[in-house]
């Protein structure tokens, strides 16, 4: 069914107004965080969150490549045969995504995720 | 940096809307705040000298790119969790996230309930439809600006927008008949 113009306009305007109210009604604490983030960005201060991974010194670069290769080899070797396996490029992309600072945090939390899985996430 | 005051005003105005968009996309207030903060830093660092009229599409392009990046990471993590944890099939992480609002559209809704209803309805849309709807219907970007913000073609924007409208009408028809 193609929505007619009148109904479409009502929906768009109504949804837009409702979203606007959500933005206007943000909690004071959240507003304060936004204001702080804005001020820090404009002042050119370093980002307090999600810091960029420090660039390795040139002599360390081969080590990074070797570590990535090792993870790929390990993953391929351990991959359970009957289950679904991602294609080669997808696997490499996954490893690149996971091998950054955030990825390391993921591995650190892995035990927790596995526990969560076992307990069915009941809390 | 060309005009810090104007940029400050722009971010003050756009920031809360960006946060709502990111919250709907991630269903995680902290992740959403990080994404918006990142987008602010990027805009200031890279595009502060651009004409003021370009800030909005640029800012929302950065924001949408960060949201897509987050979404992609979640997908990868879910795939690896599934493999490492031996759980079931891969699923859309957005669809998997719990709907914390827990309501459905009803005929007589207060304004805050309308807000929750649109939030919940948008959260059920595929990410691209969600993005295109908010950029077009709320942020007021035209098709070309939306395409630039989303990094896709104008035809794709029109298709996603049409599908989003159709899905939202189905879900919110009683809220805005």
PDB file of C-alpha atoms in Angstrom:
ATOM      1  CA  UNK A   1       0.000   0.000   0.000  1.00  0.00           C
ATOM      2  CA  UNK A   2       1.393   3.382  -0.977  1.00  0.00           C
ATOM      3  CA  UNK A   3       0.691   5.946   1.746  1.00  0.00           C
ATOM      4  CA  UNK A   4      -1.209   8.898   0.348  1.00  0.00           C
ATOM      5  CA  UNK A   5       0.264  12.359   0.534  1.00  0.00           C
ATOM      6  CA  UNK A   6      -1.932  13.640   3.333  1.00  0.00           C
ATOM      7  CA  UNK A   7      -1.271  10.695   5.622  1.00  0.00           C
ATOM      8  CA  UNK A   8       2.375  10.758   4.760  1.00  0.00           C
ATOM      9  CA  UNK A   9       2.644  14.411   5.729  1.00  0.00           C
ATOM     10  CA  UNK A  10       0.851  13.782   9.024  1.00  0.00           C
ATOM     11  CA  UNK A  11       3.173  10.936   9.834  1.00  0.00           C
ATOM     12  CA  UNK A  12       6.308  12.837   8.893  1.00  0.00           C
ATOM     13  CA  UNK A  13       5.278  15.957  10.789  1.00  0.00           C
ATOM     14  CA  UNK A  14       4.049  14.031  13.796  1.00  0.00           C
ATOM     15  CA  UNK A  15       7.149  11.860  13.968  1.00  0.00           C
ATOM     16  CA  UNK A  16       9.420  14.869  13.469  1.00  0.00           C
ATOM     17  CA  UNK A  17       7.693  16.769  16.277  1.00  0.00           C
ATOM     18  CA  UNK A  18       7.835  13.748  18.594  1.00  0.00           C
ATOM     19  CA  UNK A  19      11.544  13.288  17.896  1.00  0.00           C
ATOM     20  CA  UNK A  20      12.134  16.981  18.480  1.00  0.00           C
ATOM     21  CA  UNK A  21      10.462  16.712  21.879  1.00  0.00           C
ATOM     22  CA  UNK A  22      12.711  13.773  22.714  1.00  0.00           C
ATOM     23  CA  UNK A  23      15.746  15.903  21.893  1.00  0.00           C
ATOM     24  CA  UNK A  24      14.419  18.837  23.888  1.00  0.00           C
ATOM     25  CA  UNK A  25      13.550  16.605  26.809  1.00  0.00           C
ATOM     26  CA  UNK A  26      16.985  15.053  27.286  1.00  0.00           C
ATOM     27  CA  UNK A  27      17.910  14.594  30.923  1.00  0.00           C
ATOM     28  CA  UNK A  28      19.933  17.445  32.478  1.00  0.00           C
ATOM     29  CA  UNK A  29      22.896  15.132  33.065  1.00  0.00           C
ATOM     30  CA  UNK A  30      22.945  14.113  29.429  1.00  0.00           C
ATOM     31  CA  UNK A  31      22.677  17.742  28.336  1.00  0.00           C
ATOM     32  CA  UNK A  32      25.613  18.579  30.558  1.00  0.00           C
ATOM     33  CA  UNK A  33      27.696  15.803  28.996  1.00  0.00           C
ATOM     34  CA  UNK A  34      26.814  17.060  25.530  1.00  0.00           C
ATOM     35  CA  UNK A  35      27.751  20.622  26.501  1.00  0.00           C
ATOM     36  CA  UNK A  36      31.043  19.419  27.920  1.00  0.00           C
ATOM     37  CA  UNK A  37      31.813  17.383  24.807  1.00  0.00           C
ATOM     38  CA  UNK A  38      31.015  20.362  22.608  1.00  0.00           C
ATOM     39  CA  UNK A  39      33.190  22.724  24.639  1.00  0.00           C
ATOM     40  CA  UNK A  40      36.088  20.286  24.627  1.00  0.00           C
ATOM     41  CA  UNK A  41      35.815  19.684  20.899  1.00  0.00           C
ATOM     42  CA  UNK A  42      35.797  23.416  20.209  1.00  0.00           C
ATOM     43  CA  UNK A  43      38.701  24.019  22.561  1.00  0.00           C
ATOM     44  CA  UNK A  44      40.683  21.418  20.659  1.00  0.00           C
ATOM     45  CA  UNK A  45      41.249  19.365  23.781  1.00  0.00           C
ATOM     46  CA  UNK A  46      42.087  15.708  23.407  1.00  0.00           C
ATOM     47  CA  UNK A  47      39.142  13.373  23.293  1.00  0.00           C
ATOM     48  CA  UNK A  48      38.306  11.978  26.703  1.00  0.00           C
ATOM     49  CA  UNK A  49      36.695   8.846  25.263  1.00  0.00           C
ATOM     50  CA  UNK A  50      37.561   6.457  22.469  1.00  0.00           C
ATOM     51  CA  UNK A  51      41.162   7.599  22.189  1.00  0.00           C
ATOM     52  CA  UNK A  52      42.822   6.780  18.913  1.00  0.00           C
ATOM     53  CA  UNK A  53      45.170   3.856  19.185  1.00  0.00           C
ATOM     54  CA  UNK A  54      48.752   5.132  19.536  1.00  0.00           C
ATOM     55  CA  UNK A  55      50.715   4.803  16.333  1.00  0.00           C
ATOM     56  CA  UNK A  56      53.364   2.136  16.677  1.00  0.00           C
ATOM     57  CA  UNK A  57      56.962   3.030  16.077  1.00  0.00           C
ATOM     58  CA  UNK A  58      58.150   1.851  12.649  1.00  0.00           C
ATOM     59  CA  UNK A  59      60.187  -1.054  14.002  1.00  0.00           C
ATOM     60  CA  UNK A  60      57.046  -2.419  15.687  1.00  0.00           C
ATOM     61  CA  UNK A  61      54.953  -2.496  12.484  1.00  0.00           C
ATOM     62  CA  UNK A  62      56.076  -5.971  11.380  1.00  0.00           C
ATOM     63  CA  UNK A  63      55.099  -7.264  14.821  1.00  0.00           C
ATOM     64  CA  UNK A  64      51.560  -5.946  14.329  1.00  0.00           C
ATOM     65  CA  UNK A  65      51.300  -7.696  10.980  1.00  0.00           C
ATOM     66  CA  UNK A  66      52.634 -10.897  12.459  1.00  0.00           C
ATOM     67  CA  UNK A  67      50.148 -10.728  15.330  1.00  0.00           C
ATOM     68  CA  UNK A  68      47.243 -10.266  12.918  1.00  0.00           C
ATOM     69  CA  UNK A  69      48.495 -13.135  10.768  1.00  0.00           C
ATOM     70  CA  UNK A  70      48.828 -15.311  13.864  1.00  0.00           C
ATOM     71  CA  UNK A  71      45.240 -14.575  14.893  1.00  0.00           C
ATOM     72  CA  UNK A  72      44.011 -15.410  11.382  1.00  0.00           C
ATOM     73  CA  UNK A  73      45.958 -18.671  11.302  1.00  0.00           C
ATOM     74  CA  UNK A  74      44.751 -19.616  14.771  1.00  0.00           C
ATOM     75  CA  UNK A  75      41.154 -18.807  13.913  1.00  0.00           C
ATOM     76  CA  UNK A  76      41.285 -20.838  10.689  1.00  0.00           C
ATOM     77  CA  UNK A  77      42.940 -23.751  12.475  1.00  0.00           C
ATOM     78  CA  UNK A  78      40.427 -23.800  15.309  1.00  0.00           C
ATOM     79  CA  UNK A  79      37.338 -23.147  13.240  1.00  0.00           C
ATOM     80  CA  UNK A  80      34.840 -25.974  13.770  1.00  0.00           C
ATOM     81  CA  UNK A  81      34.334 -27.692  10.418  1.00  0.00           C
ATOM     82  CA  UNK A  82      30.579 -28.446  10.441  1.00  0.00           C
ATOM     83  CA  UNK A  83      29.588 -24.960  11.519  1.00  0.00           C
ATOM     84  CA  UNK A  84      29.307 -21.847   9.393  1.00  0.00           C
ATOM     85  CA  UNK A  85      32.658 -20.349   8.466  1.00  0.00           C
ATOM     86  CA  UNK A  86      33.077 -16.823   7.217  1.00  0.00           C
ATOM     87  CA  UNK A  87      34.725 -16.306   3.867  1.00  0.00           C
ATOM     88  CA  UNK A  88      38.434 -15.425   3.830  1.00  0.00           C
ATOM     89  CA  UNK A  89      38.087 -11.651   3.244  1.00  0.00           C
ATOM     90  CA  UNK A  90      35.322 -11.441   5.864  1.00  0.00           C
ATOM     91  CA  UNK A  91      37.514 -13.236   8.360  1.00  0.00           C
ATOM     92  CA  UNK A  92      40.401 -10.862   7.718  1.00  0.00           C
ATOM     93  CA  UNK A  93      38.067  -7.881   8.024  1.00  0.00           C
ATOM     94  CA  UNK A  94      36.749  -9.278  11.302  1.00  0.00           C
ATOM     95  CA  UNK A  95      40.243  -9.687  12.634  1.00  0.00           C
ATOM     96  CA  UNK A  96      41.204  -6.139  11.645  1.00  0.00           C
ATOM     97  CA  UNK A  97      38.094  -4.797  13.342  1.00  0.00           C
ATOM     98  CA  UNK A  98      38.647  -6.808  16.461  1.00  0.00           C
ATOM     99  CA  UNK A  99      42.394  -6.321  16.680  1.00  0.00           C
ATOM    100  CA  UNK A 100      42.176  -2.667  17.685  1.00  0.00           C
ATOM    101  CA  UNK A 101      41.951  -1.271  21.191  1.00  0.00           C
ATOM    102  CA  UNK A 102      38.223  -1.898  21.408  1.00  0.00           C
ATOM    103  CA  UNK A 103      38.730  -5.414  20.111  1.00  0.00           C
ATOM    104  CA  UNK A 104      41.114  -6.096  22.956  1.00  0.00           C
ATOM    105  CA  UNK A 105      38.434  -4.983  25.381  1.00  0.00           C
ATOM    106  CA  UNK A 106      36.108  -7.457  23.732  1.00  0.00           C
ATOM    107  CA  UNK A 107      38.520 -10.321  24.352  1.00  0.00           C
ATOM    108  CA  UNK A 108      38.883  -9.198  27.935  1.00  0.00           C
ATOM    109  CA  UNK A 109      35.125  -9.352  28.305  1.00  0.00           C
ATOM    110  CA  UNK A 110      34.852 -12.643  26.494  1.00  0.00           C
ATOM    111  CA  UNK A 111      34.670 -14.667  29.645  1.00  0.00           C
ATOM    112  CA  UNK A 112      31.774 -12.544  30.783  1.00  0.00           C
ATOM    113  CA  UNK A 113      29.976 -12.975  27.453  1.00  0.00           C
ATOM    114  CA  UNK A 114      30.443 -16.722  27.575  1.00  0.00           C
ATOM    115  CA  UNK A 115      29.107 -16.796  31.107  1.00  0.00           C
ATOM    116  CA  UNK A 116      26.164 -14.685  29.996  1.00  0.00           C
ATOM    117  CA  UNK A 117      25.544 -17.125  27.165  1.00  0.00           C
ATOM    118  CA  UNK A 118      25.605 -20.080  29.558  1.00  0.00           C
ATOM    119  CA  UNK A 119      23.287 -18.489  32.049  1.00  0.00           C
ATOM    120  CA  UNK A 120      20.925 -17.313  29.355  1.00  0.00           C
ATOM    121  CA  UNK A 121      21.473 -13.685  30.306  1.00  0.00           C
ATOM    122  CA  UNK A 122      19.262 -14.055  33.357  1.00  0.00           C
ATOM    123  CA  UNK A 123      19.838 -11.335  35.881  1.00  0.00           C
TER     124      UNK A 123
ATOM    125  CA  UNK B   1      38.940  27.627  12.712  1.00  0.00           C
ATOM    126  CA  UNK B   2      36.681  30.200  11.083  1.00  0.00           C
ATOM    127  CA  UNK B   3      33.832  31.071  13.431  1.00  0.00           C
ATOM    128  CA  UNK B   4      33.859  29.262  16.732  1.00  0.00           C
ATOM    129  CA  UNK B   5      30.718  30.944  18.007  1.00  0.00           C
ATOM    130  CA  UNK B   6      28.686  29.882  14.975  1.00  0.00           C
ATOM    131  CA  UNK B   7      30.058  26.358  15.191  1.00  0.00           C
ATOM    132  CA  UNK B   8      29.257  26.275  18.903  1.00  0.00           C
ATOM    133  CA  UNK B   9      25.683  27.317  18.156  1.00  0.00           C
ATOM    134  CA  UNK B  10      25.400  24.730  15.439  1.00  0.00           C
ATOM    135  CA  UNK B  11      26.638  21.920  17.693  1.00  0.00           C
ATOM    136  CA  UNK B  12      24.458  23.085  20.560  1.00  0.00           C
ATOM    137  CA  UNK B  13      21.466  22.863  18.256  1.00  0.00           C
ATOM    138  CA  UNK B  14      22.357  19.669  16.398  1.00  0.00           C
ATOM    139  CA  UNK B  15      23.920  17.757  19.293  1.00  0.00           C
ATOM    140  CA  UNK B  16      20.723  16.696  21.089  1.00  0.00           C
ATOM    141  CA  UNK B  17      19.118  15.595  17.817  1.00  0.00           C
ATOM    142  CA  UNK B  18      22.230  13.648  16.919  1.00  0.00           C
ATOM    143  CA  UNK B  19      22.125  11.986  20.322  1.00  0.00           C
ATOM    144  CA  UNK B  20      18.515  10.916  19.885  1.00  0.00           C
ATOM    145  CA  UNK B  21      19.382   9.469  16.467  1.00  0.00           C
ATOM    146  CA  UNK B  22      22.339   7.581  17.881  1.00  0.00           C
ATOM    147  CA  UNK B  23      20.300   6.306  20.832  1.00  0.00           C
ATOM    148  CA  UNK B  24      17.622   4.970  18.529  1.00  0.00           C
ATOM    149  CA  UNK B  25      20.251   3.288  16.362  1.00  0.00           C
ATOM    150  CA  UNK B  26      22.231   1.734  19.201  1.00  0.00           C
ATOM    151  CA  UNK B  27      19.700   1.431  22.037  1.00  0.00           C
ATOM    152  CA  UNK B  28      22.663   2.229  24.265  1.00  0.00           C
ATOM    153  CA  UNK B  29      22.889   5.731  25.790  1.00  0.00           C
ATOM    154  CA  UNK B  30      26.615   5.502  26.514  1.00  0.00           C
ATOM    155  CA  UNK B  31      27.540   4.237  23.067  1.00  0.00           C
ATOM    156  CA  UNK B  32      25.308   6.920  21.577  1.00  0.00           C
ATOM    157  CA  UNK B  33      27.040   9.644  23.582  1.00  0.00           C
ATOM    158  CA  UNK B  34      30.461   8.389  22.454  1.00  0.00           C
ATOM    159  CA  UNK B  35      29.339   8.394  18.833  1.00  0.00           C
ATOM    160  CA  UNK B  36      28.006  11.949  19.030  1.00  0.00           C
ATOM    161  CA  UNK B  37      31.073  13.157  20.843  1.00  0.00           C
ATOM    162  CA  UNK B  38      33.249  11.598  18.167  1.00  0.00           C
ATOM    163  CA  UNK B  39      31.201  13.265  15.441  1.00  0.00           C
ATOM    164  CA  UNK B  40      31.576  16.644  17.158  1.00  0.00           C
ATOM    165  CA  UNK B  41      35.332  16.295  17.395  1.00  0.00           C
ATOM    166  CA  UNK B  42      35.553  15.246  13.775  1.00  0.00           C
ATOM    167  CA  UNK B  43      33.479  18.145  12.544  1.00  0.00           C
ATOM    168  CA  UNK B  44      35.535  20.658  14.507  1.00  0.00           C
ATOM    169  CA  UNK B  45      38.871  19.132  13.531  1.00  0.00           C
ATOM    170  CA  UNK B  46      38.193  18.604   9.864  1.00  0.00           C
ATOM    171  CA  UNK B  47      35.433  20.881   8.697  1.00  0.00           C
ATOM    172  CA  UNK B  48      35.302  23.956  10.916  1.00  0.00           C
ATOM    173  CA  UNK B  49      36.555  26.121   8.051  1.00  0.00           C
ATOM    174  CA  UNK B  50      33.882  24.956   5.649  1.00  0.00           C
ATOM    175  CA  UNK B  51      30.885  27.219   4.934  1.00  0.00           C
ATOM    176  CA  UNK B  52      28.267  27.138   7.678  1.00  0.00           C
ATOM    177  CA  UNK B  53      25.626  25.767   5.318  1.00  0.00           C
ATOM    178  CA  UNK B  54      27.718  22.625   4.858  1.00  0.00           C
ATOM    179  CA  UNK B  55      28.029  21.799   8.549  1.00  0.00           C
ATOM    180  CA  UNK B  56      24.703  20.054   8.877  1.00  0.00           C
ATOM    181  CA  UNK B  57      25.164  17.525   6.051  1.00  0.00           C
ATOM    182  CA  UNK B  58      28.810  17.056   7.054  1.00  0.00           C
ATOM    183  CA  UNK B  59      28.020  16.534  10.723  1.00  0.00           C
ATOM    184  CA  UNK B  60      25.269  14.065  10.018  1.00  0.00           C
ATOM    185  CA  UNK B  61      27.454  12.281   7.476  1.00  0.00           C
ATOM    186  CA  UNK B  62      30.087  11.783  10.158  1.00  0.00           C
ATOM    187  CA  UNK B  63      27.418  10.723  12.644  1.00  0.00           C
ATOM    188  CA  UNK B  64      25.839   8.192  10.297  1.00  0.00           C
ATOM    189  CA  UNK B  65      29.240   6.861   9.376  1.00  0.00           C
ATOM    190  CA  UNK B  66      30.063   6.347  13.074  1.00  0.00           C
ATOM    191  CA  UNK B  67      26.711   4.642  13.632  1.00  0.00           C
ATOM    192  CA  UNK B  68      27.301   2.316  10.693  1.00  0.00           C
ATOM    193  CA  UNK B  69      30.778   1.598  12.001  1.00  0.00           C
ATOM    194  CA  UNK B  70      29.361   0.760  15.422  1.00  0.00           C
ATOM    195  CA  UNK B  71      26.732  -1.429  13.806  1.00  0.00           C
ATOM    196  CA  UNK B  72      29.361  -3.262  11.766  1.00  0.00           C
ATOM    197  CA  UNK B  73      31.477  -3.865  14.848  1.00  0.00           C
ATOM    198  CA  UNK B  74      28.479  -5.204  16.721  1.00  0.00           C
ATOM    199  CA  UNK B  75      27.772  -7.553  13.857  1.00  0.00           C
ATOM    200  CA  UNK B  76      31.338  -8.826  13.814  1.00  0.00           C
ATOM    201  CA  UNK B  77      31.364  -9.251  17.570  1.00  0.00           C
ATOM    202  CA  UNK B  78      28.095 -11.135  17.494  1.00  0.00           C
ATOM    203  CA  UNK B  79      29.490 -13.427  14.795  1.00  0.00           C
ATOM    204  CA  UNK B  80      32.543 -14.194  16.919  1.00  0.00           C
ATOM    205  CA  UNK B  81      30.522 -14.549  20.088  1.00  0.00           C
ATOM    206  CA  UNK B  82      28.287 -16.986  18.257  1.00  0.00           C
ATOM    207  CA  UNK B  83      31.268 -18.966  17.102  1.00  0.00           C
ATOM    208  CA  UNK B  84      33.127 -18.890  20.401  1.00  0.00           C
ATOM    209  CA  UNK B  85      30.025 -19.417  22.470  1.00  0.00           C
ATOM    210  CA  UNK B  86      28.423 -21.978  20.169  1.00  0.00           C
ATOM    211  CA  UNK B  87      25.117 -20.130  20.080  1.00  0.00           C
ATOM    212  CA  UNK B  88      22.616 -20.088  17.233  1.00  0.00           C
ATOM    213  CA  UNK B  89      22.573 -18.311  13.906  1.00  0.00           C
ATOM    214  CA  UNK B  90      23.842 -14.814  13.340  1.00  0.00           C
ATOM    215  CA  UNK B  91      21.165 -12.218  13.849  1.00  0.00           C
ATOM    216  CA  UNK B  92      20.722  -8.541  13.228  1.00  0.00           C
ATOM    217  CA  UNK B  93      22.171  -6.894  16.364  1.00  0.00           C
ATOM    218  CA  UNK B  94      19.744  -3.987  16.191  1.00  0.00           C
ATOM    219  CA  UNK B  95      16.807  -6.341  16.057  1.00  0.00           C
ATOM    220  CA  UNK B  96      18.319  -8.392  18.856  1.00  0.00           C
ATOM    221  CA  UNK B  97      18.609  -5.478  21.242  1.00  0.00           C
ATOM    222  CA  UNK B  98      15.891  -5.421  23.851  1.00  0.00           C
ATOM    223  CA  UNK B  99      13.175  -2.881  23.308  1.00  0.00           C
ATOM    224  CA  UNK B 100      13.438  -1.019  26.581  1.00  0.00           C
ATOM    225  CA  UNK B 101      10.427   1.084  25.805  1.00  0.00           C
ATOM    226  CA  UNK B 102       8.088  -1.864  25.663  1.00  0.00           C
ATOM    227  CA  UNK B 103       5.051  -0.103  24.300  1.00  0.00           C
ATOM    228  CA  UNK B 104       2.923  -0.297  21.198  1.00  0.00           C
ATOM    229  CA  UNK B 105       1.063   2.468  19.382  1.00  0.00           C
ATOM    230  CA  UNK B 106      -2.288   3.241  20.898  1.00  0.00           C
ATOM    231  CA  UNK B 107      -5.025   5.593  19.895  1.00  0.00           C
ATOM    232  CA  UNK B 108      -4.795   8.130  22.679  1.00  0.00           C
ATOM    233  CA  UNK B 109      -1.211   8.860  23.401  1.00  0.00           C
ATOM    234  CA  UNK B 110       0.355  11.662  25.319  1.00  0.00           C
ATOM    235  CA  UNK B 111       3.195  13.540  23.729  1.00  0.00           C
ATOM    236  CA  UNK B 112       5.804  11.584  25.633  1.00  0.00           C
ATOM    237  CA  UNK B 113       4.095   8.358  24.639  1.00  0.00           C
ATOM    238  CA  UNK B 114       4.188   9.492  21.036  1.00  0.00           C
ATOM    239  CA  UNK B 115       7.900  10.017  21.468  1.00  0.00           C
ATOM    240  CA  UNK B 116       8.345   6.523  22.837  1.00  0.00           C
ATOM    241  CA  UNK B 117       6.164   5.091  20.081  1.00  0.00           C
ATOM    242  CA  UNK B 118       8.187   6.676  17.279  1.00  0.00           C
ATOM    243  CA  UNK B 119      11.405   5.705  19.027  1.00  0.00           C
ATOM    244  CA  UNK B 120      10.267   2.092  19.319  1.00  0.00           C
ATOM    245  CA  UNK B 121       8.975   2.012  15.747  1.00  0.00           C
ATOM    246  CA  UNK B 122      12.186   3.478  14.349  1.00  0.00           C
ATOM    247  CA  UNK B 123      14.258   1.011  16.335  1.00  0.00           C
ATOM    248  CA  UNK B 124      12.573  -1.860  14.499  1.00  0.00           C
ATOM    249  CA  UNK B 125      13.564  -0.511  11.068  1.00  0.00           C
ATOM    250  CA  UNK B 126      16.681  -1.646   9.277  1.00  0.00           C
ATOM    251  CA  UNK B 127      19.495   0.819   9.941  1.00  0.00           C
ATOM    252  CA  UNK B 128      19.464   2.447   6.498  1.00  0.00           C
ATOM    253  CA  UNK B 129      15.713   3.072   6.606  1.00  0.00           C
ATOM    254  CA  UNK B 130      16.022   4.450  10.098  1.00  0.00           C
ATOM    255  CA  UNK B 131      18.826   6.798   9.048  1.00  0.00           C
ATOM    256  CA  UNK B 132      17.120   8.010   5.912  1.00  0.00           C
ATOM    257  CA  UNK B 133      13.842   8.688   7.684  1.00  0.00           C
ATOM    258  CA  UNK B 134      15.413  10.746  10.448  1.00  0.00           C
ATOM    259  CA  UNK B 135      17.630  12.721   8.090  1.00  0.00           C
ATOM    260  CA  UNK B 136      14.792  13.478   5.681  1.00  0.00           C
ATOM    261  CA  UNK B 137      11.782  13.835   7.959  1.00  0.00           C
ATOM    262  CA  UNK B 138      13.408  15.310  11.020  1.00  0.00           C
ATOM    263  CA  UNK B 139      16.685  16.892  10.031  1.00  0.00           C
ATOM    264  CA  UNK B 140      15.120  18.234   6.849  1.00  0.00           C
ATOM    265  CA  UNK B 141      17.934  17.213   4.516  1.00  0.00           C
ATOM    266  CA  UNK B 142      16.936  16.918   0.878  1.00  0.00           C
ATOM    267  CA  UNK B 143      17.497  13.769  -1.150  1.00  0.00           C
ATOM    268  CA  UNK B 144      20.940  14.835  -2.381  1.00  0.00           C
ATOM    269  CA  UNK B 145      22.115  15.888   1.085  1.00  0.00           C
ATOM    270  CA  UNK B 146      20.769  12.681   2.594  1.00  0.00           C
ATOM    271  CA  UNK B 147      22.571  10.658  -0.062  1.00  0.00           C
ATOM    272  CA  UNK B 148      25.786  12.514   0.759  1.00  0.00           C
ATOM    273  CA  UNK B 149      25.262  12.020   4.491  1.00  0.00           C
ATOM    274  CA  UNK B 150      24.633   8.312   4.070  1.00  0.00           C
ATOM    275  CA  UNK B 151      27.274   7.698   1.449  1.00  0.00           C
ATOM    276  CA  UNK B 152      24.835   6.175  -1.030  1.00  0.00           C
ATOM    277  CA  UNK B 153      22.992   7.128  -4.205  1.00  0.00           C
ATOM    278  CA  UNK B 154      19.869   9.272  -4.421  1.00  0.00           C
ATOM    279  CA  UNK B 155      17.866   6.349  -5.779  1.00  0.00           C
ATOM    280  CA  UNK B 156      18.807   4.344  -2.731  1.00  0.00           C
ATOM    281  CA  UNK B 157      17.682   7.187  -0.465  1.00  0.00           C
ATOM    282  CA  UNK B 158      14.288   7.294  -2.171  1.00  0.00           C
ATOM    283  CA  UNK B 159      13.858   3.545  -1.877  1.00  0.00           C
ATOM    284  CA  UNK B 160      14.821   3.433   1.804  1.00  0.00           C
ATOM    285  CA  UNK B 161      12.630   6.430   2.572  1.00  0.00           C
ATOM    286  CA  UNK B 162       9.620   4.893   0.866  1.00  0.00           C
ATOM    287  CA  UNK B 163      10.117   1.604   2.716  1.00  0.00           C
ATOM    288  CA  UNK B 164      10.581   3.417   6.020  1.00  0.00           C
ATOM    289  CA  UNK B 165       7.376   5.386   5.498  1.00  0.00           C
ATOM    290  CA  UNK B 166       5.460   2.273   4.617  1.00  0.00           C
ATOM    291  CA  UNK B 167       6.750   0.395   7.662  1.00  0.00           C
ATOM    292  CA  UNK B 168       6.135   3.319  10.004  1.00  0.00           C
ATOM    293  CA  UNK B 169       2.635   3.866   8.708  1.00  0.00           C
ATOM    294  CA  UNK B 170       1.881   0.251   9.387  1.00  0.00           C
ATOM    295  CA  UNK B 171       3.211   0.500  12.909  1.00  0.00           C
ATOM    296  CA  UNK B 172       2.153   4.034  13.801  1.00  0.00           C
ATOM    297  CA  UNK B 173      -1.038   4.312  11.802  1.00  0.00           C
ATOM    298  CA  UNK B 174      -3.058   4.613  14.978  1.00  0.00           C
ATOM    299  CA  UNK B 175      -0.825   7.299  16.437  1.00  0.00           C
ATOM    300  CA  UNK B 176      -0.948   9.537  13.354  1.00  0.00           C
ATOM    301  CA  UNK B 177      -3.913   8.305  11.285  1.00  0.00           C
TER     302      UNK B 177
END
